[in-house]
Amino acid sequence: MKLWERKEKKVLDSVEEFEVGKDYIYDREIALHDIKGSIAHVKMLNKIGILSDEEVRKIVLELEHLYEKFKKQPPALSISDEDIHTYIENRLVSALGELGKKIHTGRSRNDQVITALRLYEKEKVSELIEGIDRVLKKLVEMSKKFKGMPFIGYTHLRQAMPTTVDVWLGSLIEALEDDRALFRITLDFIDRNPLGSSAGYGVPLNLDREYTTKLLGFGKLIENPLYCQNTRGKYESILIFAIALLIGDLARFSSDIVIFSSDEFGFVKLGEEITTGSSIMPHKRNPDAFELIRAKFKKILGYLVSTMSITFSVMSGYNKDLQETKETTIESIKEALKILGVFEKMLDYINFDEEAVYAKASKKIFSADIAFEIVKNFNLPFREAYRKVSEIVDLYTDESSLPLLREKFSDSISLKVIEFLSMDVRELFRICIDKRSKK
């Protein structure tokens, strides 16, 4: 039976199927957490005198049996089961008879599902933080390995300034550190107990919500029963927002990799272990996985917009609309964990081609560094040094243009600029990188 079913006209099969939606699919993810919530609720009912010690012993024993069973094989729910809450209660009734029906005393599926979701989210946020830590460890190792290796910095997809591989990698390291911090803040929100709020307006029983908070390992309690319901979708939006920023950082870095590993750049070299071929062009090796990370960021962004739109377009309290946020939340988490896992592995197969950087670099990317040297050596305002350097650099094409520049410009400042432009690109990189490393 459904938890809400009465001996009246049966709901149309088509309506029931529509209302259940994908709950019977996604509830497999929260089955273990729902059992944890039920065990805590039952123990609390015993503490306040609703259930006897023997009743609790029997119910908990059966719930623990289901827990171990689900650990080995998640329940195969069907549309007729409606959701995991109905499935578990029906199993209890089947095993314990009337006693199984007592488990629902003092709670609604509304606080039951939020509790299970929050326990699931707590677990998954911890996994996400661990995944970030593993990626960070790899990136730090790479940054040390390639420290000081020349790289070209771009703005507007144009060569801008000299930089190094470790600076590029370091930008993602700091981004992920921020993302990790944001997940810890997110964890502070979702680590709050909603159990005992029932349908959002409490129940006329002296429920010990502090006790269930302790049993379930929540950091604190959401006091207002109506706000417990109003956090559904809101806290999930916070979580998906954090996920979107994390995957957004990986997507931008992936976009860099796609560009820098292309034939037109060639600075980044990808192993065949992380690239795929073409069905028609024998020479092709494609960075498909990195491209998919970019696409999945947009997909997660869609989940965020969907979750927020659903959440804040309804009145206070539970509305069936919120059921749809379960899918967006769970899918966002699953996608993020997959992305972190594959990204971590792909880092082992990324290398760099220093010669490609030298071959591609225009000496004009050193113009800002040259301007700063002029400022220091000739005590000029930067704006004047900027104009002087730009006047000469605009006329510079390659080494063949140097004699003409020497004929046209004979003052000491211009000759200093021309001297820099006469240097080998490797030497210019060395000078510029050395100065930056001493800051």
C-alpha positions as a printed Julia matrix, in Angstrom:
439×3 Matrix{Float64}:
   0.0    0.0     0.0
   0.95   3.64   -0.46
   1.59   5.53    2.78
  -1.25   7.87    1.9
  -3.63   5.28    0.4
  -7.25   5.0     1.6
 -10.07   2.62    0.71
 -11.53   4.9    -1.89
 -11.22   5.23   -5.64
  -7.81   4.22   -6.9
  -5.65   6.86   -8.58
  -5.42   6.4   -12.34
  -2.35   4.42  -13.38
  -1.28   7.17  -15.77
  -1.58   9.79  -13.03
   0.29   7.62  -10.55
   3.1    7.02  -13.03
   3.33  10.74  -13.71
   3.39  11.66  -10.03
   6.01   9.08   -9.09
   8.23  10.39  -11.87
  11.81   9.22  -11.37
  11.63   8.9    -7.6
  11.72   5.13   -7.79
  15.02   5.43   -9.7
  16.8    8.08   -7.64
  15.6    6.74   -4.3
  18.04   3.86   -4.73
  20.73   6.46   -4.02
  19.26   7.44   -0.66
  17.99   4.04    0.53
  20.69   3.52    3.16
  20.29   7.06    4.43
  16.54   6.66    4.76
  17.11   3.61    6.92
  19.53   5.58    9.12
  16.89   8.27    9.54
  14.24   5.67   10.37
  16.42   4.0    13.02
  17.07   7.36   14.69
  13.36   8.21   14.57
  12.37   4.87   16.12
  14.91   5.24   18.93
  13.59   8.73   19.6
  10.0    7.41   19.76
  11.21   4.95   22.38
  12.89   7.73   24.35
   9.65   9.73   24.56
   7.54   6.66   25.44
   5.75   6.02   22.15
   7.45   2.68   21.44
   8.52   0.04   23.96
  12.04  -1.34   24.22
  10.93  -4.63   22.66
   9.14  -2.88   19.79
  12.23  -0.82   19.06
  14.44  -3.88   19.21
  12.33  -5.68   16.6
  12.01  -2.68   14.28
  15.68  -1.74   14.46
  16.72  -5.35   13.88
  14.61  -5.49   10.72
  15.87  -2.09    9.53
  19.47  -3.19   10.07
  18.72  -6.35    8.09
  17.43  -4.2     5.21
  20.48  -1.94    5.54
  22.9   -4.82    5.1
  20.82  -6.15    2.22
  20.81  -2.76    0.47
  24.55  -2.36    0.99
  25.12  -5.47   -1.09
  22.38  -4.76   -3.62
  20.38  -1.5    -3.81
  16.62  -2.12   -3.84
  15.06  -2.63   -7.27
  12.2   -0.19   -6.89
   9.35   0.0    -9.36
   6.71   2.62  -10.05
   4.24   0.65   -7.92
   6.6    1.04   -4.93
   6.31   4.83   -5.39
   9.4    5.68   -3.34
  11.94   4.23   -0.94
   9.95   5.34    2.12
   6.9    3.35    1.05
   9.07   0.42    0.02
  10.79   0.19    3.41
   7.63   0.62    5.46
   5.85  -2.04    3.42
   8.79  -4.4     4.05
   8.53  -3.7     7.78
   4.78  -4.38    7.77
   5.38  -7.57    5.82
   7.95  -8.73    8.37
   6.49  -7.32   11.6
   2.78  -6.91   10.92
   1.03  -4.03   12.68
   4.23  -3.1    14.48
   5.76  -2.03   11.18
   3.07   0.62   10.79
   4.15   2.36   13.98
   7.41   3.61   12.43
   5.67   6.54   10.81
   4.35   7.97   14.08
   5.31  11.64   14.35
   6.79  12.12   10.9
   5.79  12.81    7.33
   7.43  11.73    4.12
   8.29  15.42    3.81
  10.78  15.49    6.69
  11.71  11.87    6.0
  12.93  12.58    2.46
  14.74  15.79    3.44
  16.54  13.91    6.22
  17.63  11.13    3.88
  18.71  13.63    1.23
  20.74  15.69    3.71
  22.52  12.59    5.0
  23.24  11.59    1.4
  24.44  15.1     0.55
  26.71  15.22    3.6
  28.34  11.98    2.52
  28.74  13.13   -1.09
  30.12  16.55   -0.18
  32.79  14.79    1.85
  33.55  12.64   -1.21
  33.73  15.74   -3.4
  36.18  17.4    -1.01
  38.3   14.23   -1.02
  38.2   14.22   -4.83
  39.33  17.85   -4.93
  42.17  17.01   -2.55
  43.37  14.2    -4.82
  43.33  16.49   -7.87
  45.15  19.19   -5.9
  47.84  16.74   -4.88
  48.45  15.83   -8.53
  48.46  19.47   -9.63
  50.94  20.47   -6.92
  53.24  17.65   -8.01
  52.97  18.78  -11.64
  53.6   22.38  -10.67
  56.83  21.41   -8.9
  57.9   19.17  -11.78
  57.44  21.9   -14.4
  58.37  24.88  -12.25
  59.96  27.65  -14.32
  59.18  26.03  -17.68
  58.35  28.8   -20.18
  54.77  29.26  -21.28
  52.92  31.99  -23.15
  50.23  33.96  -21.36
  47.21  34.98  -23.4
  44.55  37.66  -23.14
  41.78  37.96  -25.75
  43.31  34.78  -27.22
  46.31  36.88  -28.28
  49.85  36.44  -27.04
  50.2   38.74  -24.06
  53.11  38.14  -21.67
  55.69  35.5   -20.79
  54.72  33.17  -18.0
  55.47  29.64  -16.81
  53.7   26.3   -16.73
  53.55  26.37  -12.93
  51.8   29.75  -12.99
  49.17  28.29  -15.32
  48.78  25.19  -13.16
  48.83  27.33  -10.03
  45.78  29.25  -11.22
  43.76  26.04  -11.08
  45.3   25.05   -7.75
  44.1   28.24   -6.08
  40.72  27.97   -7.81
  40.22  24.47   -6.43
  41.28  25.6    -2.97
  38.49  28.18   -3.15
  36.07  25.51   -4.35
  37.05  23.27   -1.45
  36.42  26.13    0.98
  33.01  26.73   -0.6
  32.07  23.07   -0.15
  32.98  23.31    3.52
  30.64  26.28    3.85
  27.99  24.32    1.95
  28.48  21.43    4.35
  27.73  23.77    7.24
  24.31  24.46    5.69
  23.27  20.92    4.87
  24.62  19.56    8.17
  21.36  20.54    9.88
  18.67  18.17   11.06
  15.16  18.58    9.57
  13.73  15.39   11.11
  10.76  16.0    13.38
   9.36  18.9    11.38
   6.82  16.5     9.85
   4.89  18.19    7.03
   6.26  21.57    8.07
   4.08  22.42   11.04
   5.26  19.99   13.69
   3.14  17.36   15.49
   1.36  17.32   18.89
   3.98  14.99   20.34
   6.96  15.86   22.47
   9.49  14.81   19.82
  13.09  15.0    20.99
  14.69  16.56   17.93
  17.96  17.23   19.72
  18.24  13.51   20.3
  17.8   12.61   16.6
  20.26  15.37   15.71
  22.85  13.62   17.88
  21.98  10.12   16.65
  22.26  11.13   12.99
  25.47  13.1    13.46
  24.09  16.43   12.31
  25.97  19.49   13.47
  22.86  21.4    14.45
  19.07  21.5    14.28
  16.8   23.51   12.0
  14.5   24.93   14.66
  11.51  26.19   12.68
   9.47  23.28   11.25
   8.22  25.3     8.28
  11.73  26.45    7.41
  12.79  22.79    7.42
  10.54  22.36    4.42
  11.62  25.65    2.88
  15.25  24.55    2.93
  14.45  21.82    0.42
  15.65  23.09   -2.91
  17.34  26.07   -1.28
  20.15  24.08    0.3
  20.29  21.92   -2.82
  20.74  25.1    -4.86
  23.67  26.08   -2.66
  25.2   22.64   -3.19
  24.68  22.64   -6.97
  26.06  26.19   -7.13
  29.25  24.98   -5.42
  29.4   22.06   -7.84
  28.88  24.37  -10.81
  31.78  26.59   -9.73
  34.02  23.56   -9.24
  33.21  22.06  -12.63
  33.35  25.54  -14.16
  36.97  25.86  -13.04
  37.78  22.44  -14.47
  35.9   23.32  -17.67
  37.91  26.51  -18.21
  41.15  24.64  -17.61
  39.96  21.91  -19.97
  39.29  24.54  -22.6
  42.89  25.74  -22.19
  44.09  22.18  -22.67
  42.01  21.72  -25.82
  43.47  24.92  -27.31
  47.07  24.56  -26.12
  47.26  20.93  -27.28
  46.03  21.78  -30.78
  48.35  21.71  -33.79
  48.23  25.52  -33.92
  49.75  25.77  -30.43
  51.31  22.47  -29.43
  52.46  23.6   -25.98
  50.58  20.8   -24.23
  51.05  17.17  -25.19
  48.33  14.63  -24.41
  49.04  10.94  -24.15
  47.11   8.56  -26.35
  45.72   7.05  -23.15
  43.45  10.1   -22.74
  42.65  10.94  -26.36
  40.5    9.23  -28.95
  40.83   8.73  -32.69
  38.76   9.54  -35.72
  36.7    6.97  -37.59
  37.86   8.4   -40.91
  41.08  10.38  -40.33
  43.95   8.09  -39.27
  46.1   10.92  -37.95
  43.59  12.41  -35.52
  43.83  12.28  -31.71
  41.02  14.17  -30.06
  40.75  15.62  -26.51
  37.17  14.35  -26.17
  37.18  13.96  -22.38
  38.21  17.58  -21.84
  35.54  18.73  -24.29
  32.95  16.71  -22.39
  33.94  18.4   -19.14
  33.12  21.73  -20.8
  29.74  20.39  -21.91
  28.93  18.89  -18.53
  29.56  22.24  -16.85
  26.74  23.7   -18.94
  24.58  20.71  -18.07
  25.16  21.28  -14.33
  24.45  24.97  -14.79
  21.11  23.89  -16.25
  20.48  21.78  -13.14
  21.18  24.81  -10.97
  18.8   27.08  -12.88
  16.16  24.34  -12.86
  16.51  23.75   -9.11
  16.31  27.42   -8.21
  13.41  28.04  -10.57
  11.43  25.17   -9.07
  12.29  26.09   -5.48
  11.45  29.76   -5.47
   8.37  29.7    -7.69
   6.13  28.09   -5.05
   4.62  29.15   -1.72
   6.06  28.19    1.66
   5.87  24.58    2.76
   6.09  21.41    0.74
   4.86  21.43   -2.83
   5.11  18.46   -5.18
   7.23  20.63   -7.5
  10.15  20.05   -5.11
  10.25  16.38   -6.01
  11.92  17.42   -9.26
  14.91  18.86   -7.38
  15.93  15.36   -6.29
  16.98  14.45   -9.82
  18.91  17.67  -10.44
  20.75  17.35   -7.13
  21.71  13.71   -7.43
  22.7   14.03  -11.09
  24.86  17.09  -10.32
  26.66  15.19   -7.57
  27.17  12.08   -9.69
  28.47  14.1   -12.65
  30.87  16.05  -10.42
  32.31  12.91   -8.84
  32.81  11.31  -12.27
  34.51  14.43  -13.61
  36.86  14.69  -10.63
  37.76  11.04  -10.97
  38.58  11.15  -14.68
  40.31  14.54  -14.44
  42.62  13.23  -11.72
  43.62  10.26  -13.89
  44.15  12.38  -17.02
  46.65  14.62  -15.25
  49.15  11.74  -15.37
  49.16  11.88  -19.17
  49.69  15.62  -19.71
  53.11  16.88  -20.72
  54.59  20.1   -22.09
  56.72  21.03  -25.11
  59.13  23.83  -24.27
  60.46  24.03  -27.85
  56.95  24.6   -29.18
  56.66  27.59  -26.85
  59.93  29.07  -28.11
  58.91  28.5   -31.72
  55.51  30.1   -31.28
  56.46  33.01  -29.01
  56.66  36.47  -30.52
  59.28  38.73  -28.95
  56.53  41.31  -28.62
  55.21  39.47  -25.57
  58.24  40.85  -23.69
  57.26  44.46  -24.42
  55.82  45.11  -20.95
  58.94  43.66  -19.31
  61.1   45.86  -21.55
  59.02  48.91  -20.58
  59.6   48.19  -16.89
  63.34  47.88  -17.53
  63.29  51.31  -19.2
  61.45  52.74  -16.19
  64.13  51.39  -13.84
  67.17  52.25  -15.99
  66.11  55.72  -17.18
  63.81  56.87  -14.36
  60.92  57.47  -16.78
  57.2   57.43  -15.93
  55.75  54.12  -17.05
  53.4   55.77  -19.54
  56.33  57.37  -21.38
  58.28  54.13  -21.36
  55.16  52.34  -22.63
  54.85  54.72  -25.59
  58.56  54.52  -26.43
  58.55  50.72  -26.42
  55.33  50.49  -28.41
  56.74  52.84  -31.07
  59.65  50.46  -31.66
  57.82  47.16  -31.13
  55.17  48.16  -33.67
  57.88  48.3   -36.34
  59.56  45.09  -35.25
  58.74  41.97  -37.27
  61.74  39.66  -36.85
  65.54  39.81  -36.75
  65.64  41.19  -40.28
  63.98  44.4   -39.1
  66.65  45.16  -36.46
  69.08  47.05  -38.8
  66.27  49.36  -39.91
  65.31  50.02  -36.3
  68.89  50.95  -35.43
  68.95  53.43  -38.33
  65.64  55.0   -37.33
  66.24  55.18  -33.56
  69.6   56.28  -32.17
  68.81  57.58  -28.67
  69.94  55.56  -25.67
  66.45  54.51  -24.61
  65.56  53.21  -28.06
  68.85  51.37  -28.34
  68.13  49.67  -25.02
  64.79  48.5   -26.35
  66.42  47.25  -29.56
  69.05  45.47  -27.48
  66.34  43.46  -25.76
  64.67  42.66  -29.07
  68.01  41.41  -30.37
  68.22  38.73  -27.7
  67.33  35.11  -28.35
  63.79  34.28  -27.25
  65.16  31.7   -24.8
  67.29  34.34  -23.12
  64.35  36.72  -22.91
  62.24  34.04  -21.26
  65.06  33.28  -18.84
  65.45  36.93  -17.82
  61.73  37.53  -17.42
  61.04  34.3   -15.53
  64.01  34.91  -13.26
  62.76  38.38  -12.34
  59.28  37.07  -11.55
  60.64  34.21   -9.43
  62.47  36.68   -7.2
  59.36  38.59   -6.17
